[in-house]
C-alpha cells in the first residue's frame, strides 16, 4: 500500500496527470471508472482564484465518486499561493498539489510552473507557504530541471520533502524539452533510491502501454506512475495496466461499442456539468481520440464536431454502431 497522509492507495497506484483543458470532471469520471487510483484537477492559477475568476473557480468542482482527488494550483507569489490553498481547502479535496512542471510559455513567463525550476529557493518558499496554510496533504509535480545543464531534481526532492510535502511526481523531462524527445527516468530512479527520501515518488512521462508500465516499475522502482497523454481518448489504459501487472496478460481491446459508450458518457456528463451548449463544444476535442484508428471515419467525426444539438450527436453515435458493429475492435 502507498500512503499520502491519510490517503491509502493500492500497491503501485496509477495516477491521472493534471492536464489543462483535459482533466475536467467528465474526463476524470471516465478514468476513474476505468481504473485510475488518484486524479487531479486541471491546474488552477492562484491569482485567478484570489480574483474569483470564473474559469479558475469552476476548476474547483470535484465530486465524491472521483475520490481520492487532488486540486492542483500554480503561481509565483508566496502570499497568493497560501491564500489559494486556503480557498482550495473549502471545497474539501483529498490533497493540494503544486505545479512546478508546466512548461508552457504563458505560465513560465509569470514565474510559475516550470519557471520556478530556475530558483530552488523560491520553489521551497512557495511550497512552505502552501504547506503552512492548509491541513490537507500537499504534493508536488515537477520536472528534472530547466534544461540538460541544470538538472537539479535531487536537491529539489530533498528540500521539498523537508518542507513537509507528502509525495512527489516527477516528469522525466526538462522544461527545455517540453514534451519532445524521450523522458529520462534514470533521474527519477536516483531520487527514489536516495536513502534520505521517504515520501512516495511517482514517475511520469511516456507511459503509453501496459508493457512499458511494468518495465518502468521493475527498472526504476517508483512507487507508482502518472499517466497523461496516453489516457486522452483511451481511459481503458488504467485497467489494462493493472491487469497486466497482476497477470502478465492483456485485456481485450475496447470494441467500437466501448468507444461509443465512452464518448456518449463524456458528452452527457459534460452537459450535466456545464450545460448543453458548453458541454457539446468542450467535448468535441475528444472525439478524434476516442475513435482513433477506425477506418473511413472522417464523415462521422465531422458530424460530431459540427452538430449543435445533443440528440443529433447521439444519433451519430448510433450510426457508428450500426456501421461498424458493436463487437468490432479497431
Coordinates of C-alpha atoms in Angstrom, one line a residue:
X1 CA 0.0 0.0 0.0
X2 CA 1.1 3.6 -0.8
X3 CA 0.1 6.3 1.6
X4 CA -0.1 10.1 1.1
X5 CA -1.0 11.5 4.5
X6 CA -4.1 9.5 5.5
X7 CA -4.9 8.6 1.8
X8 CA -4.4 4.9 1.2
X9 CA -3.7 3.9 -2.4
X10 CA -3.1 0.4 -3.7
X11 CA 0.3 -1.0 -4.3
X12 CA 1.8 0.6 -7.4
X13 CA -1.0 3.1 -7.9
X14 CA -1.9 4.7 -11.3
X15 CA -2.3 8.5 -11.2
X16 CA -4.1 10.6 -13.8
X17 CA -2.0 13.6 -14.7
X18 CA -3.5 17.0 -14.4
X19 CA -3.9 18.3 -18.0
X20 CA -5.1 21.7 -19.0
X21 CA -8.4 21.6 -20.9
X22 CA -8.5 17.8 -20.5
X23 CA -8.6 16.7 -16.8
X24 CA -12.1 18.1 -16.1
X25 CA -14.8 16.2 -14.1
X26 CA -16.3 14.3 -17.1
X27 CA -12.9 13.1 -18.2
X28 CA -11.8 12.2 -14.7
X29 CA -15.0 10.3 -14.2
X30 CA -14.3 8.1 -17.2
X31 CA -10.7 7.5 -16.0
X32 CA -12.0 6.6 -12.5
X33 CA -14.4 4.1 -13.9
X34 CA -11.6 2.5 -15.9
X35 CA -9.1 2.2 -13.0
X36 CA -7.3 5.5 -12.1
X37 CA -6.4 5.4 -8.4
X38 CA -5.7 9.1 -7.9
X39 CA -6.7 12.1 -10.0
X40 CA -6.0 15.8 -10.1
X41 CA -7.9 18.8 -11.4
X42 CA -6.6 20.9 -14.2
X43 CA -4.1 23.3 -12.8
X44 CA -5.5 26.4 -11.3
X45 CA -4.0 29.9 -11.2
X46 CA -3.5 31.1 -7.6
X47 CA -4.0 34.7 -8.8
X48 CA -7.2 33.6 -10.7
X49 CA -8.6 32.0 -7.6
X50 CA -8.0 35.1 -5.5
X51 CA -9.6 37.3 -8.2
X52 CA -12.6 35.0 -8.2
X53 CA -12.0 34.4 -11.9
X54 CA -14.9 32.2 -13.1
X55 CA -12.8 29.7 -15.1
X56 CA -10.5 29.2 -12.1
X57 CA -13.4 28.7 -9.7
X58 CA -15.1 26.2 -12.0
X59 CA -12.0 24.1 -11.9
X60 CA -12.6 23.6 -8.1
X61 CA -15.6 21.4 -8.9
X62 CA -15.0 17.9 -7.5
X63 CA -17.4 15.0 -6.8
X64 CA -17.4 12.2 -4.2
X65 CA -17.3 9.5 -6.9
X66 CA -13.9 10.5 -8.0
X67 CA -12.1 10.4 -4.7
X68 CA -9.4 10.5 -3.8
X69 CA -8.8 13.6 -5.9
X70 CA -6.4 16.5 -5.6
X71 CA -6.7 20.1 -6.7
X72 CA -3.5 21.5 -8.4
X73 CA -2.5 25.1 -8.1
X74 CA 0.3 27.2 -9.6
X75 CA 1.8 30.6 -9.1
X76 CA 4.9 32.5 -8.2
X77 CA 3.9 34.6 -5.2
X78 CA 4.0 33.1 -1.7
X79 CA 1.1 35.0 -0.3
X80 CA -1.1 34.2 -3.3
X81 CA -0.2 30.5 -3.1
X82 CA -1.1 30.5 0.6
X83 CA -4.4 32.2 0.0
X84 CA -5.3 29.9 -2.9
X85 CA -4.5 26.8 -0.8
X86 CA -7.0 28.1 1.9
X87 CA -9.6 28.6 -0.8
X88 CA -9.0 25.1 -2.2
X89 CA -9.4 23.7 1.3
X90 CA -13.0 25.0 1.4
X91 CA -14.2 22.5 -1.3
X92 CA -12.6 19.6 0.7
X93 CA -10.4 17.8 -1.8
X94 CA -8.2 15.0 -0.5
X95 CA -5.0 16.9 -1.2
X96 CA -3.4 20.0 -2.7
X97 CA -0.9 19.6 -5.4
X98 CA 1.6 22.3 -6.6
X99 CA 2.5 22.6 -10.2
X100 CA 6.2 23.2 -10.7
X101 CA 6.3 21.5 -14.1
X102 CA 4.1 23.2 -16.6
X103 CA 6.4 24.2 -19.5
X104 CA 4.0 26.5 -21.5
X105 CA 5.3 30.0 -22.1
X106 CA 2.3 31.9 -20.6
X107 CA 2.8 30.1 -17.3
X108 CA 6.6 30.2 -17.2
X109 CA 6.7 33.9 -18.1
X110 CA 4.7 34.6 -14.9
X111 CA 7.5 32.9 -12.9
X112 CA 5.2 29.9 -12.2
X113 CA 5.1 26.2 -13.3
X114 CA 8.4 25.1 -14.7
X115 CA 9.6 28.7 -14.5
X116 CA 10.3 28.1 -10.8
X117 CA 12.8 25.4 -11.7
X118 CA 15.5 28.1 -12.1
X119 CA 15.1 29.2 -8.5
X120 CA 15.0 26.4 -5.9
X121 CA 14.9 28.8 -3.0
X122 CA 11.7 30.3 -4.4
X123 CA 10.3 26.8 -5.0
X124 CA 10.9 26.0 -1.4
X125 CA 9.4 29.2 -0.1
X126 CA 6.3 28.7 -2.3
X127 CA 5.9 25.1 -1.1
X128 CA 6.3 26.1 2.6
X129 CA 3.7 28.8 2.1
X130 CA 1.2 26.2 0.9
X131 CA 2.1 23.5 3.5
X132 CA 1.8 26.0 6.3
X133 CA -1.6 27.3 5.1
X134 CA -3.6 24.1 4.9
X135 CA -4.2 20.9 6.9
X136 CA -4.5 18.9 3.7
X137 CA -1.7 16.8 2.4
X138 CA 0.5 18.8 0.0
X139 CA 2.1 17.1 -3.0
X140 CA 4.2 18.5 -5.9
X141 CA 4.6 17.7 -9.6
X142 CA 7.8 18.9 -11.2
X143 CA 10.4 18.2 -13.9
X144 CA 14.0 17.3 -13.8
X145 CA 15.2 20.9 -14.2
X146 CA 15.2 23.8 -16.5
X147 CA 17.5 22.2 -19.2
X148 CA 20.1 19.5 -19.5
X149 CA 22.8 21.7 -17.9
X150 CA 20.7 22.5 -14.8
X151 CA 19.1 19.2 -13.8
X152 CA 18.5 19.8 -10.1
X153 CA 15.8 17.2 -9.2
X154 CA 18.0 15.6 -6.5
X155 CA 18.3 18.8 -4.5
X156 CA 14.6 19.7 -5.2
X157 CA 13.3 16.4 -3.9
X158 CA 15.2 16.6 -0.6
X159 CA 14.4 20.2 0.1
X160 CA 10.7 19.9 -0.8
X161 CA 10.4 16.8 1.4
X162 CA 11.9 18.9 4.2
X163 CA 9.1 21.5 3.8
X164 CA 6.6 18.8 4.6
X165 CA 5.2 17.6 1.2
X166 CA 3.9 14.1 1.3
X167 CA 4.5 12.9 -2.3
X168 CA 6.4 14.0 -5.4
X169 CA 5.6 13.3 -9.0
X170 CA 8.5 13.8 -11.4
X171 CA 8.1 14.2 -15.2
X172 CA 11.3 12.8 -16.7
X173 CA 12.0 15.8 -19.0
X174 CA 13.4 19.2 -18.5
X175 CA 11.4 22.4 -19.3
X176 CA 13.6 22.9 -22.4
X177 CA 12.4 19.6 -23.8
X178 CA 8.7 20.5 -23.4
X179 CA 7.1 17.2 -24.5
X180 CA 9.7 16.2 -27.1
X181 CA 12.3 13.5 -27.0
X182 CA 12.3 10.7 -24.6
X183 CA 11.7 11.0 -20.8
X184 CA 14.8 10.1 -18.8
X185 CA 13.6 8.1 -15.9
X186 CA 17.2 7.4 -14.6
X187 CA 17.0 10.7 -12.7
X188 CA 13.6 9.7 -11.2
X189 CA 15.1 6.3 -10.1
X190 CA 18.1 8.1 -8.4
X191 CA 15.6 10.2 -6.4
X192 CA 13.6 7.2 -5.4
X193 CA 16.8 5.3 -4.3
X194 CA 18.1 8.3 -2.3
X195 CA 18.2 7.0 1.3
X196 CA 17.1 10.4 2.5
X197 CA 13.9 10.2 0.6
X198 CA 11.0 8.6 2.4
X199 CA 7.9 10.1 0.6
X200 CA 6.3 8.3 -2.3
X201 CA 7.9 9.0 -5.7
X202 CA 5.7 8.8 -8.8
X203 CA 7.2 8.7 -12.3
X204 CA 5.6 10.5 -15.3
X205 CA 6.5 10.6 -19.0
X206 CA 6.0 8.2 -21.9
X207 CA 3.9 5.5 -20.2
X208 CA 1.7 4.5 -23.0
X209 CA 1.3 0.7 -22.7
X210 CA 1.0 -2.0 -20.1
X211 CA 4.4 -3.4 -21.0
X212 CA 6.1 -0.1 -20.5
X213 CA 4.4 0.5 -17.2
X214 CA 5.7 -2.9 -15.9
X215 CA 9.1 -2.4 -17.4
X216 CA 9.5 1.0 -15.7
X217 CA 8.1 -0.3 -12.5
X218 CA 10.7 -3.0 -12.4
X219 CA 13.6 -1.0 -13.8
X220 CA 13.2 2.2 -11.8
X221 CA 11.4 1.1 -8.6
X222 CA 9.0 4.0 -8.4
X223 CA 6.0 3.8 -6.1
X224 CA 3.6 4.4 -8.9
X225 CA 3.2 6.0 -12.3
X226 CA 1.3 9.1 -13.5
X227 CA -0.3 8.8 -16.9
X228 CA -1.3 11.8 -19.0
X229 CA -1.5 12.0 -22.8
X230 CA -1.9 8.2 -23.2
X231 CA -5.2 8.4 -21.3
X232 CA -6.7 11.0 -23.7
X233 CA -9.4 9.2 -25.7
X234 CA -8.2 5.9 -24.1
X235 CA -9.2 5.7 -20.4
X236 CA -9.0 1.9 -20.6
X237 CA -5.2 2.1 -20.2
X238 CA -5.5 2.1 -16.4
X239 CA -7.3 -1.2 -16.1
X240 CA -5.2 -2.6 -18.9
X241 CA -2.0 -1.8 -16.9
X242 CA -3.5 -3.2 -13.7
X243 CA -4.5 -6.4 -15.3
X244 CA -1.0 -6.8 -17.0
X245 CA 0.8 -6.1 -13.7
X246 CA -1.3 -8.7 -12.0
X247 CA -1.4 -11.4 -14.6
X248 CA 1.1 -10.7 -17.4
X249 CA -1.8 -11.0 -19.8
X250 CA -3.6 -8.4 -21.9
X251 CA -7.2 -7.4 -21.5
X252 CA -9.2 -7.5 -24.8
X253 CA -9.0 -4.2 -26.6
X254 CA -12.1 -1.9 -26.3
X255 CA -14.6 -2.6 -29.0
X256 CA -16.4 0.0 -31.1
X257 CA -19.4 -0.1 -28.6
X258 CA -17.0 0.6 -25.8
X259 CA -15.7 3.7 -27.6
X260 CA -19.2 4.9 -28.4
X261 CA -20.2 4.4 -24.8
X262 CA -17.2 6.4 -23.6
X263 CA -17.9 9.3 -26.0
X264 CA -21.6 9.2 -25.2
X265 CA -20.9 9.3 -21.4
X266 CA -18.4 12.1 -21.8
X267 CA -20.8 14.2 -23.7
X268 CA -23.7 13.5 -21.3
X269 CA -21.6 14.3 -18.2
X270 CA -20.1 17.4 -19.8
X271 CA -23.6 18.8 -20.5
X272 CA -24.7 17.9 -16.9
X273 CA -21.7 19.8 -15.6
X274 CA -21.6 22.9 -17.8
X275 CA -24.9 23.0 -19.6
X276 CA -25.8 21.7 -23.1
X277 CA -24.1 24.3 -25.3
X278 CA -20.7 24.4 -23.5
X279 CA -20.8 20.7 -22.9
X280 CA -21.2 20.0 -26.6
X281 CA -18.4 22.4 -27.6
X282 CA -15.9 21.2 -25.0
X283 CA -16.4 17.5 -25.8
X284 CA -15.6 18.0 -29.5
X285 CA -11.9 17.9 -28.9
X286 CA -12.1 14.3 -27.6
X287 CA -13.9 12.5 -30.4
X288 CA -10.9 12.1 -32.7
X289 CA -9.1 10.3 -29.8
X290 CA -12.0 8.1 -28.9
X291 CA -12.3 6.8 -32.4
X292 CA -8.7 6.9 -33.5
X293 CA -7.8 4.1 -35.8
X294 CA -11.3 3.3 -37.1
X295 CA -11.1 3.2 -40.9
X296 CA -13.1 5.7 -43.0
X297 CA -14.3 7.5 -40.0
X298 CA -13.9 11.1 -41.3
X299 CA -17.6 11.6 -42.2
X300 CA -18.8 10.7 -38.7
X301 CA -16.1 12.7 -36.9
X302 CA -17.0 15.7 -39.0
X303 CA -20.7 15.4 -37.9
X304 CA -19.7 15.0 -34.2
X305 CA -17.7 18.2 -34.2
X306 CA -20.1 20.4 -36.1
X307 CA -23.6 19.3 -34.9
X308 CA -25.1 21.6 -32.3
X309 CA -27.9 19.5 -30.8
X310 CA -27.2 16.7 -28.4
X311 CA -29.7 14.4 -29.9
X312 CA -28.2 14.7 -33.3
X313 CA -24.8 13.7 -31.9
X314 CA -26.3 10.8 -30.1
X315 CA -27.8 9.8 -33.4
X316 CA -24.4 9.8 -35.0
X317 CA -23.1 7.5 -32.2
X318 CA -25.9 5.1 -33.2
X319 CA -24.9 5.3 -36.8
X320 CA -21.4 4.4 -35.9
X321 CA -22.6 1.3 -34.0
X322 CA -24.8 0.3 -36.9
X323 CA -22.0 0.7 -39.5
X324 CA -19.1 -0.8 -37.6
X325 CA -20.8 -3.4 -35.4
X326 CA -20.9 -3.4 -31.7
X327 CA -18.5 -6.2 -31.2
X328 CA -15.8 -5.0 -33.6
X329 CA -12.4 -3.8 -32.4
X330 CA -10.3 -1.2 -34.2

